[in-house]
Coordinates of N, CA, C and O in Angstrom, one line a residue:
M488 N 92.7 -12.1 -46.7 CA 92.0 -12.4 -45.5 C 91.3 -13.8 -45.7 O 90.7 -14.1 -46.7
Y489 N 91.5 -14.7 -44.7 CA 91.0 -15.9 -44.8 C 89.5 -16.0 -44.4 O 89.0 -15.4 -43.5
L490 N 88.6 -16.6 -45.3 CA 87.3 -16.7 -45.0 C 86.9 -18.2 -44.9 O 87.2 -18.9 -45.9
P491 N 86.4 -18.6 -43.8 CA 86.0 -20.1 -43.7 C 84.8 -20.4 -44.7 O 84.1 -19.6 -45.2
H492 N 84.9 -21.7 -45.0 CA 83.9 -22.3 -45.9 C 82.6 -22.3 -45.2 O 82.5 -22.8 -44.0
P493 N 81.4 -21.7 -45.8 CA 80.3 -21.6 -45.0 C 79.6 -23.0 -44.8 O 79.4 -23.7 -45.7
V494 N 79.2 -23.2 -43.5 CA 78.5 -24.4 -43.3 C 77.6 -24.2 -42.2 O 77.7 -23.2 -41.3
P495 N 76.5 -24.9 -42.1 CA 75.4 -24.7 -41.0 C 76.1 -24.9 -39.7 O 77.0 -25.7 -39.5
G496 N 75.8 -23.9 -38.7 CA 76.5 -24.0 -37.4 C 77.6 -22.9 -37.3 O 77.9 -22.5 -36.1
L497 N 78.2 -22.5 -38.4 CA 79.2 -21.4 -38.3 C 78.6 -20.1 -37.8 O 77.5 -19.8 -38.2
V498 N 79.3 -19.4 -37.0 CA 78.9 -18.1 -36.6 C 79.8 -17.1 -37.2 O 81.1 -17.2 -37.1
I499 N 79.2 -16.2 -37.9 CA 80.0 -15.1 -38.7 C 79.6 -13.8 -38.1 O 78.7 -13.5 -37.5
R500 N 80.4 -12.7 -38.5 CA 80.2 -11.3 -38.3 C 79.6 -10.8 -39.7 O 80.3 -11.0 -40.7
Y501 N 78.4 -10.1 -39.5 CA 77.8 -9.8 -40.8 C 76.9 -8.5 -40.6 O 76.4 -8.4 -39.5
A502 N 76.9 -7.6 -41.5 CA 76.1 -6.4 -41.4 C 74.6 -6.8 -41.7 O 74.1 -6.6 -42.8
Y503 N 74.1 -7.4 -40.7 CA 72.7 -8.0 -40.8 C 71.7 -6.9 -41.1 O 71.7 -5.8 -40.4
L504 N 70.8 -7.1 -42.1 CA 69.8 -6.2 -42.4 C 68.4 -6.6 -41.9 O 67.8 -7.5 -42.3
W505 N 68.0 -5.9 -40.7 CA 66.7 -6.2 -40.1 C 65.6 -5.9 -41.0 O 65.7 -5.0 -41.9
Q506 N 64.5 -6.6 -40.9 CA 63.3 -6.3 -41.8 C 62.8 -4.9 -41.5 O 62.5 -4.3 -42.5
S507 N 62.8 -4.4 -40.4 CA 62.5 -3.0 -40.1 C 63.4 -1.9 -40.8 O 62.9 -1.0 -41.2
E508 N 64.7 -2.3 -40.9 CA 65.5 -1.4 -41.6 C 65.3 -1.5 -43.1 O 65.3 -0.5 -43.9
F509 N 65.0 -2.8 -43.7 CA 64.7 -3.0 -45.1 C 63.4 -2.1 -45.5 O 63.3 -1.6 -46.5
S510 N 62.5 -2.2 -44.6 CA 61.1 -1.5 -44.8 C 61.3 0.0 -44.9 O 60.6 0.7 -45.5
K511 N 62.4 0.5 -44.4 CA 62.7 2.0 -44.3 C 63.5 2.4 -45.6 O 63.9 3.5 -45.7
G512 N 63.9 1.4 -46.4 CA 64.7 1.6 -47.6 C 66.2 1.3 -47.5 O 66.9 1.6 -48.5
Q513 N 66.6 0.9 -46.3 CA 68.1 0.7 -46.2 C 68.4 -0.7 -47.0 O 67.6 -1.5 -47.2
E514 N 69.7 -0.6 -47.4 CA 70.1 -1.7 -48.2 C 71.1 -2.6 -47.5 O 71.5 -3.7 -48.0
E515 N 71.6 -2.1 -46.4 CA 72.7 -2.8 -45.6 C 72.4 -2.5 -44.2 O 72.0 -1.5 -43.8
G516 N 72.7 -3.6 -43.2 CA 72.6 -3.2 -41.8 C 73.5 -2.2 -41.3 O 74.6 -1.8 -42.0
V517 N 73.2 -1.6 -40.2 CA 74.0 -0.5 -39.6 C 75.2 -0.9 -38.9 O 76.0 -0.2 -38.7
K518 N 75.2 -2.3 -38.5 CA 76.5 -2.6 -37.8 C 76.6 -4.1 -38.0 O 75.8 -4.9 -38.3
D519 N 77.9 -4.6 -37.9 CA 78.2 -6.1 -37.9 C 77.8 -6.7 -36.7 O 77.9 -6.1 -35.6
R520 N 77.2 -7.8 -36.8 CA 76.8 -8.5 -35.5 C 77.1 -10.1 -35.8 O 77.1 -10.5 -37.0
P521 N 77.1 -10.7 -34.8 CA 77.2 -12.3 -34.9 C 75.9 -12.7 -35.6 O 74.8 -12.3 -35.3
C522 N 76.0 -13.7 -36.5 CA 74.9 -14.4 -37.2 C 75.2 -15.8 -37.2 O 76.3 -16.2 -37.5
A523 N 74.2 -16.6 -37.2 CA 74.3 -18.0 -37.2 C 73.9 -18.6 -38.6 O 72.8 -18.3 -39.1
V524 N 74.9 -19.1 -39.3 CA 74.6 -19.7 -40.6 C 73.7 -21.0 -40.4 O 74.1 -21.8 -39.6
I525 N 72.6 -21.1 -40.9 CA 71.5 -22.2 -40.7 C 71.4 -23.0 -42.1 O 71.1 -24.2 -42.0
L526 N 71.7 -22.4 -43.3 CA 71.5 -23.2 -44.4 C 72.5 -22.8 -45.5 O 72.8 -21.5 -45.6
V527 N 73.1 -23.7 -46.2 CA 73.9 -23.3 -47.4 C 73.4 -24.1 -48.5 O 73.4 -25.4 -48.5
T528 N 73.0 -23.4 -49.6 CA 72.6 -24.1 -50.9 C 73.5 -23.7 -52.1 O 74.3 -22.7 -51.9
T529 N 73.2 -24.2 -53.2 CA 73.9 -23.8 -54.4 C 72.8 -23.3 -55.4 O 71.9 -24.1 -55.7
D530 N 73.0 -22.2 -56.0 CA 72.0 -21.6 -56.9 C 72.3 -22.3 -58.4 O 73.2 -23.2 -58.5
D531 N 71.5 -21.9 -59.4 CA 71.5 -22.6 -60.7 C 73.0 -22.2 -61.3 O 73.4 -22.8 -62.3
D532 N 73.6 -21.2 -61.0 CA 75.0 -20.8 -61.5 C 76.1 -21.5 -60.6 O 77.3 -21.2 -61.0
G533 N 75.9 -22.2 -59.7 CA 76.9 -22.9 -59.0 C 77.4 -22.1 -57.8 O 78.3 -22.5 -57.1
E534 N 76.7 -20.9 -57.5 CA 77.2 -20.1 -56.5 C 76.5 -20.5 -55.1 O 75.3 -20.9 -55.1
K535 N 77.3 -20.4 -54.1 CA 76.7 -20.7 -52.8 C 75.9 -19.6 -52.3 O 76.1 -18.4 -52.5
V536 N 74.7 -20.0 -51.8 CA 73.7 -19.1 -51.2 C 73.6 -19.4 -49.7 O 73.3 -20.5 -49.3
V537 N 74.0 -18.5 -48.8 CA 74.0 -18.6 -47.4 C 72.9 -17.9 -46.6 O 72.7 -16.8 -47.0
T538 N 72.2 -18.7 -45.8 CA 71.1 -18.1 -45.1 C 71.6 -18.0 -43.6 O 72.1 -19.1 -43.0
A539 N 71.4 -16.8 -43.0 CA 71.9 -16.6 -41.7 C 70.7 -16.0 -40.8 O 70.0 -15.1 -41.3
L540 N 70.8 -16.3 -39.5 CA 69.9 -15.7 -38.5 C 70.7 -14.8 -37.7 O 71.9 -15.1 -37.3
P541 N 70.1 -13.7 -37.3 CA 70.8 -12.7 -36.3 C 71.0 -13.2 -34.9 O 70.0 -13.8 -34.5
V542 N 72.1 -12.7 -34.3 CA 72.2 -12.8 -32.8 C 72.1 -11.4 -32.3 O 72.6 -10.6 -32.7
T543 N 71.3 -11.3 -31.1 CA 71.1 -10.1 -30.6 C 71.2 -10.1 -29.0 O 70.9 -11.3 -28.4
H544 N 71.4 -9.1 -28.4 CA 71.4 -9.0 -26.9 C 70.0 -8.5 -26.4 O 69.7 -8.7 -25.3
T545 N 69.2 -8.1 -27.4 CA 67.8 -7.6 -27.0 C 66.9 -8.8 -26.8 O 66.7 -9.6 -27.7
P546 N 66.3 -8.8 -25.6 CA 65.4 -10.0 -25.3 C 64.2 -10.0 -26.3 O 63.7 -8.8 -26.6
P547 N 63.8 -11.2 -26.8 CA 62.8 -11.2 -27.8 C 61.4 -10.8 -27.1 O 61.2 -11.1 -26.0
H548 N 60.7 -10.2 -27.9 CA 59.2 -9.9 -27.4 C 58.4 -11.2 -27.2 O 57.6 -11.3 -26.3
D549 N 58.6 -12.1 -28.2 CA 58.0 -13.5 -28.0 C 59.0 -14.5 -27.8 O 59.9 -14.8 -28.8
P550 N 59.1 -15.2 -26.7 CA 60.1 -16.1 -26.3 C 60.1 -17.3 -27.2 O 61.2 -17.9 -27.4
E551 N 59.1 -17.5 -27.9 CA 59.0 -18.7 -28.8 C 59.6 -18.3 -30.2 O 59.9 -19.2 -31.0
A552 N 60.0 -17.0 -30.4 CA 60.6 -16.6 -31.6 C 62.1 -16.6 -31.5 O 62.8 -16.0 -32.5
A553 N 62.7 -17.1 -30.5 CA 64.1 -16.9 -30.4 C 64.6 -18.1 -29.5 O 63.9 -18.7 -28.8
V554 N 65.9 -18.4 -29.6 CA 66.6 -19.3 -28.8 C 67.8 -18.7 -28.1 O 68.6 -18.0 -28.7
E555 N 67.8 -18.7 -26.8 CA 69.0 -18.1 -26.0 C 70.1 -19.0 -26.2 O 70.1 -20.2 -26.1
I556 N 71.2 -18.4 -26.3 CA 72.5 -19.1 -26.5 C 73.1 -19.3 -25.1 O 73.3 -18.3 -24.4
P557 N 73.5 -20.6 -24.7 CA 74.0 -20.8 -23.4 C 75.4 -20.1 -23.3 O 76.1 -20.0 -24.3
L558 N 75.7 -19.7 -22.1 CA 76.9 -19.0 -21.8 C 78.1 -19.8 -22.3 O 79.1 -19.2 -22.8
A559 N 78.1 -21.1 -22.1 CA 79.3 -21.9 -22.4 C 79.5 -21.9 -23.8 O 80.6 -21.9 -24.4
T560 N 78.5 -21.9 -24.7 CA 78.5 -21.8 -26.1 C 79.0 -20.5 -26.5 O 80.0 -20.5 -27.4
K561 N 78.6 -19.4 -25.9 CA 79.0 -18.1 -26.3 C 80.6 -18.0 -25.9 O 81.3 -17.3 -26.8
M562 N 81.0 -18.6 -24.9 CA 82.5 -18.5 -24.6 C 83.3 -19.3 -25.6 O 84.3 -18.8 -26.1
R563 N 82.7 -20.4 -26.0 CA 83.5 -21.2 -27.0 C 83.5 -20.5 -28.3 O 84.5 -20.7 -29.2
L564 N 82.5 -19.7 -28.7 CA 82.4 -19.0 -30.0 C 83.2 -17.7 -30.0 O 83.3 -17.0 -31.0
G565 N 83.7 -17.4 -28.7 CA 84.5 -16.1 -28.5 C 83.6 -14.8 -28.4 O 84.0 -13.7 -28.8
L566 N 82.3 -15.0 -28.1 CA 81.3 -14.0 -27.9 C 81.5 -13.4 -26.4 O 82.0 -14.1 -25.6
D567 N 80.8 -12.2 -26.2 CA 80.9 -11.7 -24.9 C 80.0 -12.6 -23.9 O 79.3 -13.5 -24.3
D568 N 79.9 -12.1 -22.6 CA 79.3 -13.0 -21.6 C 77.8 -12.4 -21.3 O 77.2 -12.8 -20.3
D569 N 77.4 -11.4 -22.2 CA 76.0 -10.8 -22.0 C 75.0 -11.8 -22.5 O 75.4 -12.6 -23.4
R570 N 73.8 -11.9 -22.1 CA 72.7 -12.8 -22.5 C 72.5 -12.5 -24.1 O 72.4 -11.3 -24.4
S571 N 72.4 -13.5 -24.9 CA 72.1 -13.3 -26.3 C 71.1 -14.3 -26.9 O 71.0 -15.4 -26.3
W572 N 70.4 -13.9 -27.8 CA 69.4 -14.8 -28.5 C 69.6 -14.9 -30.0 O 70.0 -13.8 -30.7
I573 N 69.4 -16.0 -30.6 CA 69.2 -16.1 -32.1 C 67.7 -16.0 -32.4 O 66.8 -16.7 -31.9
I574 N 67.5 -15.1 -33.3 CA 66.1 -14.7 -33.7 C 65.7 -15.6 -34.8 O 66.4 -15.8 -35.8
L575 N 64.7 -16.3 -34.6 CA 64.1 -17.3 -35.6 C 63.2 -16.8 -36.6 O 62.9 -17.5 -37.6
T576 N 62.7 -15.6 -36.5 CA 61.7 -15.0 -37.2 C 62.2 -14.1 -38.4 O 61.4 -13.6 -39.2
E577 N 63.4 -14.0 -38.5 CA 64.1 -13.2 -39.6 C 65.3 -14.0 -40.1 O 65.9 -14.7 -39.4
A578 N 65.5 -13.8 -41.3 CA 66.9 -14.4 -42.0 C 67.3 -13.5 -43.2 O 66.6 -12.7 -43.7
N579 N 68.6 -13.5 -43.3 CA 69.2 -12.8 -44.5 C 69.8 -13.9 -45.4 O 70.4 -14.9 -44.9
R580 N 69.9 -13.7 -46.7 CA 70.4 -14.6 -47.6 C 71.5 -13.8 -48.4 O 71.5 -12.7 -48.6

């Protein structure tokens, strides 16, 4: 299977682990969801470390904590046409 080279701005499908799930002892997210790669670094061993933010259909409780994805952008990314937000207050590495 072809995996693209991780770069900021790439949208991937990933079993995102929410903080609330982690707090309950889960080690992996319950479903794959779109996630936005925001940072790619290299650790001391030369391995890539990817930081991604989750994309959700659930409107944020705090509008300042998320960015709504414009419909045209969602269509370009091959996502559905429901409203979606990138959550800025959580990240997985």
